[in-house]
Amino acid sequence: MMAISDFDEITRQLLTFVVFRWKSPLDSALILVAGDKSYESIKKLGLSDAECEAAVVAGNAAEAPPVPPKPVAPVGTPVVSSLPLSRRLLRNRRSPALKAAFHETSLSPVNFIYPLFICEGQWNFAYSSNFHLFLGVSLSLCELLVFKGEEDTPIGAMPGCCRLGWRDGLVEQARDVGVNSIVLFPKVPDVLKSSTGDEAYNDNDLMPRAKRLLKGRYPDLVIYIDVALDSHSSDGHDGIVREDGVIMNEEAVHQLCKQAVSQARADADVVSPSDMMDGRVGATRAALDAEGFKPVSFLSYTAKYASSFYGPFREALESNPHFGGKKTYQMNPANYREAVVETREDEAEGADILLVKPGLPYLDMIRLLRDNSPLPIAVYQVSGKYSMIKARGVLKMIEEERVMMESLMCLRSAGADIILTYFALQAARVLCHEKR
Ligand code: PBG
């Protein structure tokens, strides 16, 4: 944005341009009279407008500024004739100002959703009013005690990411640079996992506790919740799996509805089923509405592929499927048209936002959904892609920051409105820095 103090400079440049372009410098002087402080100096010459004109007519024009020298090409540059081009696209890229004027896609921290891994730490104690009363200390001191005592566990496969017990200030740091949306993923202790994933709808589970704590602190924070059984399933699957390995669609949907309602009860703003069961959007929407959660938004993982790019995420949550893969319910990476069918289903069942996952290298799928639906499109820049960029960056094989920003821009330009990305904080910092 142009600062007020830039105004004089811009006016000066504009006028200089006029002076160079106009044949007569005295004519230019007339322009200056109309628009600039130099009016004063012209006046000092003691000439009126009519006198200036008369001077020019009499051939007394002041000398034009010298023509700037032609830039010299490197020695040895071949002398060639011009190509007969009817269009030269380089014209629009000639200067930073022109490039800025024709910049098509914007990238802003408001486009980011920050995925956070949380684990049992002392979430139990946080915001427990009994705890304050018992200690007889002020809330802020109490928070300090509770939050400072917890440790983050680095995730080996995702450099720069941690499982957060309660990472004091991380959400605040993100908000400081304009990222006000997060999605939470819980690392559930093995003893609480079962093949039917019932802990997923326990109102006193880690997720509802964490969410209430965050909402208590930041009421306007937007919290997305991933609805799927995998983090609560002893089998590591997104639904219930029969002993012969077959996923039980209806039974899974039944559990997912309970999970979504439990999350809505704990103040989730957006529920986002990532399981890919058939009919789960309609069923979950109906369950939410029946329980009075009509305002809760619905992001559906519409085109979620059975991808090998989820590996680091599964390591972070220790949620690798124990048998079989997810290929019987997540989409086949070879399938393109099928995503249109998924889109139609999700739209008809009441989804508010459609998601493509992974993002890179599935840019064509983002564009496909963008062109086939008027709904907002989200994309998940998944753990595998994040880790690839990070690891190469650490090894100095690429310029991490530039690659990060470019990859995010490409997701936007493919048609994504919002991006779930582990780079949210880092990228938002870059954007804020660029603005200053
Ligand atoms: C769970 C879920 C997964 C991811 C998001 N939600 C893993 C999976 O489907 O196996 C992956 C995200 C990532 O890799 O960053 N349903």
Coordinates of N, CA and C in Angstrom, one line a residue, residues 187-344:
K187 N -3.2 -37.0 19.5 CA -2.4 -38.2 19.7 C -3.0 -38.9 20.9
V188 N -3.7 -40.0 20.6 CA -4.5 -40.6 21.7 C -3.7 -41.8 22.3
P189 N -3.6 -41.9 23.6 CA -2.9 -43.0 24.2 C -3.5 -44.4 23.7
D190 N -2.6 -45.4 23.5 CA -3.0 -46.6 23.0 C -4.1 -47.3 23.8
V191 N -4.0 -47.1 25.1 CA -5.0 -47.8 26.0 C -6.5 -47.2 25.8
L192 N -6.5 -46.0 25.2 CA -7.9 -45.5 25.0 C -8.4 -45.8 23.5
K193 N -7.6 -46.5 22.8 CA -8.0 -46.9 21.4 C -8.8 -48.2 21.4
S194 N -9.7 -48.3 20.5 CA -10.5 -49.6 20.3 C -10.8 -49.7 18.9
S195 N -11.3 -50.9 18.5 CA -11.5 -51.1 17.1 C -12.8 -50.4 16.6
T196 N -13.6 -49.9 17.6 CA -14.8 -49.1 17.2 C -14.6 -47.6 17.5
G197 N -13.4 -47.3 18.0 CA -13.0 -45.9 18.2 C -14.0 -45.1 19.1
D198 N -14.5 -45.7 20.1 CA -15.5 -45.0 20.9 C -15.0 -43.7 21.7
E199 N -13.8 -43.7 22.0 CA -13.2 -42.5 22.6 C -13.4 -41.3 21.8
A200 N -13.6 -41.4 20.5 CA -13.8 -40.3 19.6 C -15.0 -39.4 20.0
Y201 N -16.0 -40.0 20.7 CA -17.1 -39.2 21.0 C -17.3 -39.0 22.6
N202 N -16.2 -39.2 23.2 CA -16.2 -39.0 24.7 C -16.1 -37.5 24.9
D203 N -17.1 -36.9 25.5 CA -17.1 -35.4 25.7 C -15.9 -34.9 26.6
N204 N -15.3 -35.8 27.2 CA -14.2 -35.4 28.1 C -12.8 -35.8 27.5
D205 N -12.9 -36.2 26.2 CA -11.6 -36.6 25.5 C -10.7 -35.4 25.4
L206 N -9.5 -35.7 25.0 CA -8.5 -34.6 24.8 C -9.0 -33.5 23.9
M207 N -9.6 -33.8 22.8 CA -10.0 -32.8 21.9 C -11.0 -31.8 22.4
P208 N -12.1 -32.3 23.0 CA -13.1 -31.3 23.6 C -12.4 -30.4 24.6
R209 N -11.5 -31.1 25.4 CA -10.9 -30.3 26.5 C -10.0 -29.2 25.9
A210 N -9.2 -29.6 24.9 CA -8.3 -28.7 24.3 C -9.1 -27.5 23.7
K211 N -10.2 -27.9 23.0 CA -10.9 -26.9 22.3 C -11.6 -25.9 23.2
R212 N -12.1 -26.4 24.3 CA -12.7 -25.4 25.3 C -11.7 -24.5 25.8
L213 N -10.5 -25.1 26.1 CA -9.4 -24.2 26.6 C -9.1 -23.1 25.6
L214 N -8.9 -23.5 24.4 CA -8.6 -22.5 23.4 C -9.6 -21.5 23.2
K215 N -10.9 -21.9 23.1 CA -12.0 -21.0 22.9 C -12.1 -20.0 24.1
G216 N -11.8 -20.6 25.3 CA -11.9 -19.7 26.5 C -10.8 -18.6 26.4
R217 N -9.7 -18.9 25.8 CA -8.7 -17.9 25.7 C -8.9 -17.0 24.5
Y218 N -9.3 -17.6 23.3 CA -9.4 -16.9 22.1 C -10.8 -17.1 21.5
P219 N -11.8 -16.4 22.0 CA -13.2 -16.7 21.5 C -13.4 -16.6 20.0
D220 N -12.6 -15.8 19.4 CA -12.8 -15.7 17.9 C -12.0 -16.6 17.1
L221 N -11.2 -17.5 17.7 CA -10.4 -18.4 17.0 C -11.3 -19.4 16.2
V222 N -11.0 -19.7 15.0 CA -11.8 -20.6 14.2 C -11.2 -22.0 14.3
I223 N -11.9 -23.0 14.9 CA -11.4 -24.3 15.1 C -12.1 -25.3 14.1
Y224 N -11.2 -25.9 13.3 CA -11.7 -27.0 12.4 C -11.4 -28.3 13.1
I225 N -12.3 -29.3 13.0 CA -12.1 -30.6 13.6 C -12.1 -31.7 12.5
D226 N -11.1 -32.5 12.5 CA -11.1 -33.7 11.6 C -12.0 -34.8 12.2
V227 N -13.0 -35.2 11.4 CA -13.8 -36.3 11.9 C -13.5 -37.6 11.1
A228 N -12.9 -38.5 11.9 CA -12.5 -39.8 11.4 C -12.1 -40.6 12.6
L229 N -12.2 -41.9 12.5 CA -11.9 -42.7 13.7 C -10.4 -43.1 13.8
D230 N -9.6 -42.8 12.8 CA -8.2 -43.3 12.8 C -7.4 -43.0 14.1
S231 N -7.5 -41.8 14.6 CA -6.6 -41.5 15.8 C -7.2 -42.2 17.0
H232 N -8.4 -42.7 17.0 CA -9.0 -43.4 18.1 C -9.1 -44.9 17.9
S233 N -8.7 -45.3 16.7 CA -8.9 -46.7 16.4 C -7.7 -47.6 16.6
S234 N -7.9 -48.7 17.3 CA -6.7 -49.6 17.5 C -6.2 -50.2 16.2
D235 N -7.1 -50.1 15.2 CA -6.7 -50.7 13.9 C -6.0 -49.6 13.0
G236 N -6.1 -48.3 13.4 CA -5.6 -47.2 12.6 C -6.4 -46.9 11.4
H237 N -7.7 -47.4 11.4 CA -8.5 -47.1 10.2 C -9.5 -46.0 10.5
D238 N -10.0 -45.4 9.4 CA -10.9 -44.2 9.6 C -12.4 -44.7 10.0
G239 N -12.6 -45.9 9.8 CA -14.0 -46.5 10.2 C -13.8 -47.8 11.0
I240 N -14.9 -48.5 11.0 CA -14.8 -49.9 11.7 C -14.5 -50.9 10.6
V241 N -13.6 -51.8 10.9 CA -13.2 -52.8 9.9 C -13.5 -54.2 10.4
R242 N -14.2 -54.9 9.5 CA -14.5 -56.3 9.8 C -13.3 -57.2 9.8
E243 N -13.4 -58.4 10.4 CA -12.2 -59.2 10.5 C -11.6 -59.7 9.2
D244 N -12.5 -59.6 8.1 CA -12.0 -60.0 6.8 C -11.4 -58.7 6.1
G245 N -11.3 -57.6 6.8 CA -10.7 -56.4 6.2 C -11.6 -55.5 5.6
V246 N -12.9 -55.8 5.5 CA -13.9 -55.0 4.8 C -14.3 -53.8 5.8
I247 N -14.3 -52.6 5.2 CA -14.7 -51.4 6.0 C -16.2 -51.4 6.1
M248 N -16.8 -51.2 7.3 CA -18.2 -51.2 7.5 C -18.8 -49.8 7.4
N249 N -19.3 -49.5 6.2 CA -19.6 -48.1 5.9 C -20.7 -47.5 6.9
E250 N -21.8 -48.1 7.0 CA -22.9 -47.6 7.8 C -22.5 -47.5 9.3
E251 N -21.9 -48.5 9.8 CA -21.5 -48.5 11.2 C -20.5 -47.4 11.4
A252 N -19.6 -47.2 10.5 CA -18.6 -46.1 10.6 C -19.3 -44.8 10.7
V253 N -20.2 -44.6 9.7 CA -21.0 -43.3 9.7 C -21.7 -43.0 11.0
H254 N -22.2 -44.1 11.6 CA -22.9 -44.0 12.9 C -22.0 -43.4 13.9
Q255 N -20.8 -43.9 14.0 CA -19.7 -43.4 14.9 C -19.3 -42.0 14.6
L256 N -19.1 -41.7 13.3 CA -18.7 -40.4 12.9 C -19.7 -39.3 13.3
C257 N -21.0 -39.7 13.1 CA -22.0 -38.7 13.5 C -21.9 -38.4 15.0
K258 N -21.7 -39.4 15.8 CA -21.5 -39.2 17.3 C -20.3 -38.3 17.5
Q259 N -19.2 -38.6 16.8 CA -18.0 -37.8 17.0 C -18.2 -36.4 16.6
A260 N -18.9 -36.1 15.5 CA -19.1 -34.7 15.0 C -20.0 -34.0 16.0
V261 N -21.0 -34.6 16.5 CA -21.9 -33.9 17.5 C -21.1 -33.6 18.8
S262 N -20.3 -34.6 19.2 CA -19.5 -34.3 20.4 C -18.5 -33.2 20.2
Q263 N -17.9 -33.1 19.0 CA -17.0 -32.0 18.7 C -17.8 -30.6 18.7
A264 N -19.0 -30.7 18.1 CA -19.8 -29.4 18.0 C -20.2 -29.0 19.4
R265 N -20.5 -30.0 20.3 CA -20.8 -29.6 21.7 C -19.7 -28.9 22.3
A266 N -18.4 -29.2 21.9 CA -17.3 -28.6 22.5 C -16.8 -27.4 21.7
D267 N -17.7 -26.8 21.0 CA -17.4 -25.5 20.3 C -16.6 -25.6 19.0
A268 N -16.6 -26.7 18.3 CA -16.0 -26.7 17.0 C -16.7 -25.8 16.1
D269 N -16.0 -25.0 15.3 CA -16.6 -24.1 14.3 C -16.9 -24.8 13.0
V270 N -16.0 -25.7 12.6 CA -16.2 -26.4 11.3 C -15.8 -27.9 11.6
V271 N -16.8 -28.8 11.2 CA -16.4 -30.2 11.3 C -16.0 -30.6 9.9
S272 N -15.0 -31.5 9.9 CA -14.5 -31.9 8.6 C -14.2 -33.4 8.5
P273 N -15.2 -34.1 8.1 CA -15.0 -35.6 7.9 C -14.0 -35.9 6.8
S274 N -12.9 -36.7 7.2 CA -11.9 -37.0 6.3 C -11.8 -38.5 6.0
D275 N -12.9 -39.2 6.3 CA -12.9 -40.6 6.3 C -13.3 -41.2 4.9
M276 N -14.0 -40.5 4.1 CA -14.4 -40.9 2.8 C -15.5 -42.0 2.7
M277 N -16.2 -42.2 3.9 CA -17.4 -43.2 3.8 C -18.5 -42.6 2.9
D278 N -19.3 -43.5 2.4 CA -20.4 -43.0 1.6 C -21.5 -42.5 2.5
G279 N -22.1 -41.4 2.1 CA -23.3 -40.9 2.8 C -23.0 -40.2 4.1
R280 N -21.7 -40.0 4.4 CA -21.4 -39.4 5.7 C -21.7 -37.9 5.8
V281 N -21.6 -37.2 4.7 CA -21.9 -35.8 4.8 C -23.4 -35.5 5.2
G282 N -24.3 -36.2 4.4 CA -25.7 -36.0 4.7 C -26.0 -36.5 6.1
A283 N -25.5 -37.6 6.5 CA -25.9 -38.2 7.8 C -25.3 -37.3 9.0
T284 N -24.1 -36.8 8.8 CA -23.5 -36.0 9.8 C -24.2 -34.7 9.9
R285 N -24.5 -34.1 8.7 CA -25.2 -32.8 8.7 C -26.6 -33.0 9.5
A286 N -27.3 -34.0 9.2 CA -28.6 -34.3 9.8 C -28.4 -34.4 11.4
A287 N -27.4 -35.2 11.8 CA -27.1 -35.4 13.2 C -26.8 -34.0 13.9
L288 N -26.0 -33.2 13.2 CA -25.7 -31.9 13.8 C -26.9 -31.0 13.9
D289 N -27.7 -31.0 12.9 CA -28.9 -30.2 12.9 C -29.9 -30.7 14.0
A290 N -30.0 -32.0 14.1 CA -31.0 -32.5 15.1 C -30.6 -32.1 16.5
E291 N -29.3 -32.0 16.7 CA -28.8 -31.6 18.0 C -28.7 -30.1 18.2
G292 N -29.2 -29.4 17.3 CA -29.2 -27.9 17.4 C -27.9 -27.2 17.0
F293 N -27.1 -27.9 16.1 CA -25.8 -27.3 15.7 C -25.9 -26.9 14.2
K294 N -27.0 -26.3 13.9 CA -27.1 -25.8 12.5 C -26.0 -24.8 12.1
P295 N -25.6 -23.9 13.0 CA -24.6 -23.0 12.5 C -23.2 -23.6 12.3
V296 N -23.0 -24.8 12.8 CA -21.6 -25.4 12.6 C -21.4 -25.7 11.1
S297 N -20.3 -25.2 10.6 CA -20.0 -25.4 9.2 C -19.5 -26.8 8.9
F298 N -19.5 -27.2 7.6 CA -19.2 -28.5 7.2 C -18.2 -28.5 6.0
L299 N -17.0 -28.9 6.4 CA -16.0 -29.0 5.3 C -15.8 -30.5 5.0
S300 N -16.1 -30.9 3.8 CA -16.0 -32.3 3.4 C -14.7 -32.6 2.6
Y301 N -14.0 -33.6 3.1 CA -12.9 -34.1 2.3 C -13.5 -34.8 1.1
T302 N -13.6 -34.1 0.0 CA -14.4 -34.6 -1.2 C -13.5 -35.5 -2.0
A303 N -12.3 -35.0 -2.4 CA -11.4 -35.8 -3.2 C -10.2 -36.1 -2.4
K304 N -10.3 -37.2 -1.6 CA -9.2 -37.6 -0.7 C -8.6 -38.9 -1.3
Y305 N -7.4 -38.8 -1.7 CA -6.8 -39.9 -2.4 C -6.0 -40.8 -1.4
A306 N -6.0 -42.1 -1.7 CA -5.2 -43.1 -0.9 C -3.7 -42.8 -1.2
S307 N -3.1 -41.9 -0.5 CA -1.8 -41.3 -0.9 C -0.7 -41.8 0.0
S308 N 0.5 -41.9 -0.5 CA 1.6 -42.2 0.3 C 2.2 -41.0 0.9
F309 N 1.7 -39.8 0.6 CA 2.2 -38.6 1.2 C 1.7 -38.4 2.6
Y310 N 0.9 -39.3 3.2 CA 0.4 -39.1 4.6 C 1.3 -39.7 5.6
G311 N 2.4 -40.3 5.2 CA 3.3 -41.1 6.1 C 3.7 -40.3 7.4
P312 N 4.3 -39.1 7.2 CA 4.7 -38.4 8.4 C 3.6 -38.1 9.4
F313 N 2.4 -37.8 8.9 CA 1.2 -37.5 9.7 C 0.9 -38.7 10.6
R314 N 1.0 -39.9 9.9 CA 0.6 -41.1 10.7 C 1.7 -41.4 11.7
E315 N 2.9 -41.0 11.4 CA 4.0 -41.2 12.4 C 3.7 -40.2 13.6
A316 N 3.3 -39.0 13.3 CA 3.0 -38.0 14.3 C 2.0 -38.5 15.3
L317 N 1.0 -39.2 14.8 CA -0.1 -39.6 15.6 C -0.1 -41.1 16.0
E318 N 1.0 -41.8 15.5 CA 1.1 -43.3 15.6 C -0.3 -43.9 15.2
S319 N -0.7 -43.5 14.0 CA -2.0 -44.0 13.5 C -1.9 -44.8 12.2
N320 N -0.8 -45.4 12.0 CA -0.7 -46.2 10.8 C -1.7 -47.3 10.8
P321 N -2.3 -47.6 9.7 CA -3.2 -48.8 9.7 C -2.5 -50.1 10.0
H322 N -3.0 -50.9 10.9 CA -2.3 -52.1 11.3 C -2.4 -53.2 10.3
F323 N -3.4 -53.1 9.5 CA -3.5 -54.1 8.4 C -4.2 -53.5 7.2
G324 N -3.9 -54.0 6.1 CA -4.6 -53.4 4.9 C -4.2 -52.0 4.7
G325 N -4.6 -51.4 3.6 CA -4.4 -49.9 3.5 C -5.7 -49.3 3.6
K326 N -5.8 -48.0 3.1 CA -7.0 -47.3 3.1 C -7.6 -47.3 1.7
K327 N -7.1 -48.2 0.8 CA -7.5 -48.1 -0.6 C -8.9 -48.5 -0.9
T328 N -9.6 -49.1 0.1 CA -11.0 -49.5 -0.2 C -11.9 -48.4 0.1
Y329 N -11.4 -47.3 0.7 CA -12.3 -46.2 1.0 C -11.8 -44.9 0.5
Q330 N -10.5 -44.7 0.5 CA -9.9 -43.4 -0.1 C -9.8 -43.6 -1.6
M331 N -9.7 -42.5 -2.3 CA -9.8 -42.6 -3.8 C -8.5 -43.1 -4.4
N332 N -8.7 -43.7 -5.5 CA -7.5 -44.2 -6.3 C -6.8 -43.0 -7.0
P333 N -5.5 -42.9 -6.7 CA -4.8 -41.7 -7.3 C -4.9 -41.7 -8.9
A334 N -5.3 -42.8 -9.5 CA -5.4 -42.8 -10.9 C -6.7 -42.2 -11.4
N335 N -7.6 -41.9 -10.5 CA -9.0 -41.5 -10.9 C -9.2 -40.0 -10.9
Y336 N -9.7 -39.5 -12.0 CA -9.9 -38.1 -12.2 C -11.4 -37.8 -12.2
R337 N -12.1 -38.4 -13.1 CA -13.6 -38.1 -13.2 C -14.3 -38.4 -12.0
E338 N -13.9 -39.4 -11.2 CA -14.6 -39.9 -10.0 C -14.7 -38.7 -9.0
A339 N -13.8 -37.8 -9.1 CA -13.8 -36.6 -8.2 C -15.1 -35.8 -8.4
V340 N -15.5 -35.7 -9.7 CA -16.7 -35.0 -10.0 C -17.9 -35.6 -9.4
V341 N -17.9 -36.9 -9.4 CA -19.1 -37.7 -8.8 C -19.1 -37.4 -7.3
E342 N -17.9 -37.4 -6.7 CA -17.8 -37.1 -5.2 C -18.3 -35.7 -4.9
T343 N -17.9 -34.8 -5.8 CA -18.3 -33.4 -5.7 C -19.8 -33.2 -5.7
R344 N -20.4 -33.9 -6.6 CA -21.9 -33.8 -6.7 C -22.6 -34.3 -5.5

